[in-house]
Coordinates of C-alpha atoms and ligand atoms in Angstrom, one line a residue:
X1 CA 0.0 0.0 0.0
X2 CA 1.4 3.4 -1.0
X3 CA 0.4 6.3 1.2
X4 CA -0.1 9.5 -0.8
X5 CA 1.3 12.4 1.2
X6 CA 0.3 16.1 0.8
X7 CA 2.9 18.6 2.1
X8 CA 1.9 22.0 3.4
X9 CA 4.8 24.4 3.8
X10 CA 7.8 24.4 1.4
X11 CA 10.3 26.2 3.6
X12 CA 13.4 24.7 5.2
X13 CA 11.7 21.8 6.9
X14 CA 9.1 21.3 4.2
X15 CA 11.8 20.9 1.6
X16 CA 13.7 18.6 3.8
X17 CA 10.7 16.4 4.5
X18 CA 9.9 16.3 0.7
X19 CA 13.5 15.2 0.0
X20 CA 13.5 12.5 2.7
X21 CA 10.0 11.3 1.9
X22 CA 10.8 10.8 -1.8
X23 CA 14.3 9.4 -1.4
X24 CA 14.5 7.5 1.8
X25 CA 11.0 6.4 3.0
X26 CA 9.3 3.3 1.6
X27 CA 5.5 3.0 1.2
X28 CA 4.9 6.7 0.5
X29 CA 4.7 9.1 -2.4
X30 CA 4.5 12.9 -2.4
X31 CA 1.4 13.8 -4.4
X32 CA 0.7 17.4 -3.4
X33 CA 2.5 20.5 -2.2
X34 CA 1.1 23.8 -1.1
X35 CA 2.9 27.0 0.0
X36 CA 2.1 30.7 -0.7
X37 CA 5.6 31.0 -2.2
X38 CA 5.2 29.5 -5.7
X39 CA 9.0 29.4 -6.3
X40 CA 9.6 27.2 -3.3
X41 CA 6.8 24.8 -4.5
X42 CA 8.4 24.7 -8.0
X43 CA 11.7 23.8 -6.5
X44 CA 10.2 20.8 -4.7
X45 CA 8.3 19.8 -7.8
X46 CA 11.6 19.7 -9.8
X47 CA 12.7 16.8 -7.7
X48 CA 9.3 15.2 -6.9
X49 CA 7.6 15.0 -10.3
X50 CA 4.7 12.9 -8.8
X51 CA 3.5 15.9 -6.8
X52 CA 0.9 18.6 -7.9
X53 CA 0.9 22.2 -6.7
X54 CA -2.1 23.5 -4.7
X55 CA -2.6 27.2 -4.1
X56 CA -4.9 26.6 -1.2
X57 CA -3.8 24.4 1.7
X58 CA -7.4 23.5 2.6
X59 CA -8.0 22.2 -1.0
X60 CA -4.9 20.0 -0.6
X61 CA -6.2 18.6 2.7
X62 CA -9.5 17.7 1.1
X63 CA -8.2 16.4 -2.2
X64 CA -8.8 12.7 -3.0
X65 CA -5.2 12.2 -4.1
X66 CA -4.0 12.9 -0.6
X67 CA -4.2 10.1 2.1
X68 CA -2.2 11.8 4.8
X69 CA -0.9 15.4 5.4
X70 CA 2.5 16.7 6.5
X71 CA 2.3 20.2 8.0
X72 CA 5.5 22.2 7.9
X73 CA 4.1 25.7 7.6
X74 CA 4.7 28.5 10.1
X75 CA 3.7 27.7 13.7
X76 CA 0.7 30.0 13.9
X77 CA -1.0 28.1 11.0
X78 CA -0.7 24.6 12.6
X79 CA -3.9 24.6 14.6
X80 CA -6.3 25.4 11.7
X81 CA -4.6 22.9 9.4
X82 CA -4.6 20.1 11.9
X83 CA -8.2 20.7 12.7
X84 CA -9.1 20.7 9.0
X85 CA -7.4 17.3 8.7
X86 CA -9.4 16.0 11.8
X87 CA -12.6 17.3 10.2
X88 CA -12.3 14.7 7.5
X89 CA -10.4 12.2 9.6
X90 CA -7.1 12.3 7.6
X91 CA -3.9 11.4 9.5
X92 CA -1.5 14.4 9.9
X93 CA 2.1 14.8 10.9
X94 CA 2.5 18.3 12.2
X95 CA 5.9 19.9 12.8
X96 CA 6.6 21.1 16.3
X97 CA 5.1 22.9 18.1
X98 CA 1.5 21.5 17.8
X99 CA 0.4 25.1 18.2
X100 CA 1.9 28.1 19.9
X101 CA -0.8 28.5 22.6
X102 CA -2.4 26.2 25.1
X103 CA -6.0 27.0 24.0
X104 CA -5.2 26.0 20.4
X105 CA -3.6 22.7 21.6
X106 CA -6.6 22.0 23.7
X107 CA -8.9 22.4 20.7
X108 CA -6.9 19.8 18.8
X109 CA -7.0 17.4 21.7
X110 CA -10.8 17.9 22.2
X111 CA -11.5 17.3 18.5
X112 CA -9.3 14.1 18.4
X113 CA -10.8 12.8 21.5
X114 CA -14.3 13.3 20.1
X115 CA -13.2 11.1 17.2
X116 CA -11.8 8.6 19.7
X117 CA -9.0 7.9 17.2
X118 CA -5.4 9.1 17.2
X119 CA -4.8 10.8 13.9
X120 CA -2.3 13.5 14.9
X121 CA 1.5 13.1 15.2
X122 CA 3.7 15.9 16.3
X123 CA 7.2 16.2 14.8
X124 CA 9.3 15.8 17.9
X125 CA 11.8 13.9 15.9
X126 CA 14.4 13.4 18.7
X127 CA 12.3 10.5 19.9
X128 CA 13.7 8.6 16.9
X129 CA 17.3 9.5 17.4
X130 CA 19.3 6.3 18.2
X131 CA 21.2 8.1 21.1
X132 CA 18.1 9.2 23.0
X133 CA 16.4 5.9 22.3
X134 CA 19.4 4.0 23.8
X135 CA 19.6 6.4 26.7
X136 CA 15.9 5.7 27.6
X137 CA 16.5 1.9 27.1
X138 CA 19.5 1.9 29.4
X139 CA 17.7 3.9 32.1
X140 CA 14.6 1.7 32.1
X141 CA 16.7 -1.5 32.0
X142 CA 17.5 -0.5 35.6
X143 CA 21.2 -1.4 36.0
X144 CA 22.2 2.2 36.6
X145 CA 19.7 3.0 39.3
X146 CA 17.3 5.9 39.4
X147 CA 17.8 9.0 37.2
X148 CA 18.8 12.0 39.3
X149 CA 19.8 14.8 36.9
X150 CA 19.8 15.4 33.1
X151 CA 22.2 17.9 31.6
X152 CA 21.3 19.1 28.2
X153 CA 23.0 21.5 25.7
X154 CA 21.2 22.9 22.7
X155 CA 23.4 25.2 20.6
X156 CA 22.8 26.6 17.2
X157 CA 25.5 28.3 15.2
X158 CA 23.4 31.4 14.5
X159 CA 19.7 32.2 15.0
X160 CA 17.7 33.6 12.1
X161 CA 17.0 37.3 12.3
X162 CA 13.4 36.8 13.3
X163 CA 14.4 34.9 16.5
X164 CA 13.2 36.5 19.7
X165 CA 14.2 35.8 23.3
X166 CA 10.9 33.9 24.0
X167 CA 11.5 31.8 20.9
X168 CA 14.5 30.2 22.7
X169 CA 11.9 28.6 24.9
X170 CA 9.0 28.2 22.5
X171 CA 11.0 27.1 19.4
X172 CA 14.2 25.5 20.7
X173 CA 13.8 24.4 24.4
X174 CA 10.6 22.6 23.5
X175 CA 12.8 19.8 22.1
X176 CA 14.5 19.5 25.4
X177 CA 11.2 19.5 27.2
X178 CA 9.8 16.8 25.0
X179 CA 12.9 14.6 25.0
X180 CA 13.3 14.9 28.8
X181 CA 9.7 13.6 29.2
X182 CA 10.3 10.9 26.7
X183 CA 13.6 9.6 28.2
X184 CA 12.6 9.9 31.9
X185 CA 8.9 8.9 31.5
X186 CA 8.0 11.7 34.0
X187 CA 6.1 14.9 33.7
X188 CA 7.4 18.4 34.4
X189 CA 6.1 20.1 37.6
X190 CA 8.0 23.4 37.7
X191 CA 10.1 25.5 35.3
X192 CA 12.7 28.2 36.0
X193 CA 14.5 30.2 33.3
X194 CA 17.7 31.9 34.3
X195 CA 19.3 34.5 32.0
X196 CA 23.1 34.6 32.2
X197 CA 25.2 37.5 30.8
X198 CA 24.2 37.7 27.1
X199 CA 26.5 37.3 24.2
X200 CA 27.5 40.5 22.5
X201 CA 27.1 38.7 19.2
X202 CA 23.3 38.9 19.4
X203 CA 20.7 41.5 20.3
X204 CA 18.3 39.1 22.1
X205 CA 18.8 37.4 25.5
X206 CA 21.0 34.5 24.5
X207 CA 21.9 32.1 26.2
X208 CA 19.2 31.1 28.6
X209 CA 19.3 28.2 31.1
X210 CA 16.1 26.2 31.6
X211 CA 15.5 24.2 34.8
X212 CA 12.8 21.6 34.7
X213 CA 11.7 20.1 38.0
X214 CA 10.2 16.8 37.1
X215 CA 8.1 14.4 39.2
X216 CA 10.2 12.6 41.9
X217 CA 12.5 15.6 42.0
X218 CA 14.5 14.7 39.0
X219 CA 16.0 17.9 37.7
X220 CA 16.7 18.7 34.0
X221 CA 19.1 21.6 33.2
X222 CA 19.2 22.8 29.6
X223 CA 21.5 25.4 28.2
X224 CA 19.9 27.0 25.1
X225 CA 22.4 29.1 23.1
X226 CA 21.3 29.9 19.6
X227 CA 24.2 32.1 18.5
X228 CA 27.0 29.8 19.6
X229 CA 28.9 30.5 16.4
X230 CA 30.9 27.3 16.0
X231 CA 28.1 24.9 14.8
X232 CA 25.0 22.9 15.8
X233 CA 25.7 21.0 18.9
X234 CA 23.2 19.0 21.0
X235 CA 24.4 17.1 24.0
X236 CA 22.8 15.2 26.9
X237 CA 24.1 13.4 29.9
X238 CA 21.8 11.5 32.3
X239 CA 23.2 11.2 35.8
X240 CA 21.9 8.1 37.6
X241 CA 22.6 6.6 41.0
X242 CA 25.2 4.2 39.8
X243 CA 26.6 5.8 36.6
X244 CA 25.8 8.2 33.7
X245 CA 24.6 7.8 30.2
X246 CA 25.7 10.4 27.7
X247 CA 25.0 10.9 24.0
X248 CA 28.2 10.5 21.9
X249 CA 28.4 13.3 19.3
X250 CA 27.6 11.7 15.9
X251 CA 30.3 12.3 13.3
X252 CA 31.4 9.9 10.6
X253 CA 35.2 10.5 10.9
X254 CA 37.8 12.2 13.1
X255 CA 40.7 13.7 11.2
X256 CA 44.2 13.6 12.5
X257 CA 46.2 16.4 10.9
X258 CA 48.9 18.8 11.8
X259 CA 49.4 17.4 15.3
X260 CA 45.6 17.6 16.1
X261 CA 42.7 15.3 16.0
X262 CA 39.4 16.9 15.0
X263 CA 35.8 16.4 13.8
X264 CA 33.2 18.7 12.2
X265 CA 30.0 19.9 13.8
X266 CA 26.9 19.7 11.6
X267 CA 25.6 23.1 10.3
X268 CA 22.1 22.6 11.7
X269 CA 19.5 20.2 13.0
X270 CA 18.8 18.6 9.6
X271 CA 22.2 17.0 9.4
X272 CA 22.5 16.3 13.2
X273 CA 19.1 14.6 13.3
X274 CA 19.0 13.2 9.7
X275 CA 18.5 9.6 11.0
X276 CA 15.8 10.8 13.4
X277 CA 13.8 12.7 10.7
X278 CA 14.0 9.7 8.3
X279 CA 12.9 7.2 11.0
X280 CA 10.1 9.5 12.2
X281 CA 8.7 9.8 8.6
X282 CA 9.0 6.1 8.0
X283 CA 7.3 5.3 11.3
X284 CA 4.5 7.7 10.5
X285 CA 4.0 6.3 7.0
X286 CA 4.0 2.7 8.3
X287 CA 1.6 3.8 11.1
X288 CA -0.8 5.3 8.7
X289 CA -0.8 2.1 6.7
X290 CA -1.3 -0.2 9.7
X291 CA -3.5 2.2 11.7
X292 CA -1.1 2.0 14.6
X293 CA 0.2 5.5 15.5
X294 CA 3.7 6.2 16.6
X295 CA 5.8 9.2 17.7
X296 CA 4.7 12.2 19.8
X297 CA 0.9 12.5 20.1
X298 CA -1.3 15.6 20.3
X299 CA -1.1 15.1 24.1
X300 CA 2.7 15.3 24.0
X301 CA 2.4 18.4 21.8
X302 CA 0.0 20.0 24.3
X303 CA 2.3 19.2 27.3
X304 CA 5.4 20.6 25.5
X305 CA 3.5 23.8 24.8
X306 CA 2.2 23.9 28.4
X307 CA 5.7 23.5 29.9
X308 CA 7.1 26.1 27.4
X309 CA 4.3 28.5 28.5
X310 CA 5.4 28.1 32.1
X311 CA 8.9 28.8 30.9
X312 CA 7.9 32.0 29.2
X313 CA 6.2 33.1 32.4
X314 CA 9.4 32.4 34.3
X315 CA 11.5 34.3 31.7
X316 CA 9.3 37.3 32.5
X317 CA 8.8 36.8 36.2
X318 CA 12.3 35.5 37.0
X319 CA 10.7 33.0 39.3
X320 CA 9.9 29.3 39.2
X321 CA 6.5 28.7 37.6
X322 CA 4.2 25.8 38.1
X323 CA 3.1 23.7 35.1
X324 CA -0.7 23.1 35.2
X325 CA -1.9 20.3 33.0
X326 CA -5.5 19.1 32.3
X327 CA -6.2 15.4 33.3
X328 CA -4.8 13.1 30.6
X329 CA -7.8 12.0 28.4
X330 CA -8.3 8.3 28.0
X331 CA -7.3 8.3 24.3
X332 CA -3.7 9.2 25.3
X333 CA -3.2 6.8 28.2
Ligands
LIG1 C1 14.5 24.8 15.1 O1 13.2 25.3 14.9 C2 14.4 23.3 15.4 O2 13.3 22.7 15.5 C3 15.7 22.7 15.7 O3 15.5 21.3 15.9 C4 16.2 23.4 16.9 O4 17.4 22.8 17.3 C5 16.4 24.9 16.7 O5 16.9 25.5 17.9 C6 15.1 25.5 16.3 O6 15.2 26.9 16.1

């Protein structure tokens, strides 16, 4: 069975998803692309001749040549597009965040719950990164004892000009929030954002340190630094009672030259998480075929936004802020 995918959003992530879907995922075909920027669409169509352009994203969602929808458009468009998919019960993979505000996320959850069927997947791709998967496995295997602290580093070489200080939380730290929940299997109770001296190489408050106090008093500490200059660098170390589990930086080779040994950092998240993006898309396509969903659910998307919202409050108040979640609906248990 071939799943015919319609892509909404032909920017950086949309183009990457189109490339991965048509070159590295089995059981799927890109049949439709929509973006207000016709040039971007044309660029994708050059390499994906099976796809048709759609001027209107809602027409794409409703079209009979589309079995499932991949949303990679700007964050503020996510809610309406995901709800339109749910309206006609089409599976949808929505890039993170599910929606920028809690109200919007709750609307999606309510609609999906009313259908009593999981159709929404949120693109928290790190859940498919072999390093984090192994970290989770080793922790839950039990030999290292209980998790105590998780140290995370999230550095980008340079933020785009539209990046604001709150976006360090809402756009970047959400990955740390989601992966901490995924690895530890615990919810976040309280968030504190601390702002160190800011780099002179940016106008916004950068870096920021995010502390997540999880259930059972496990603490996650994440440095978010989006103008770190030297490359894209994501690290994590989980400190347990009897040892630690750390990600090893993925690089194909180390070069010994001129009395030094070195390796290169990826330019951005597409290269660093290439395996995760491919595995996420493959799992989604396979899940659409089999009817068994995988990856982050709408509930996970809601929780990440709720924790980020508490983080934004803390950024403004300079105090720890509580995370208040609704009771987990039965569909997501
Ligand atoms: C970007 O939007 C992403 O999702 C990347 O994974 C993240 O590392 C980056 O900081 C964000 O800006």
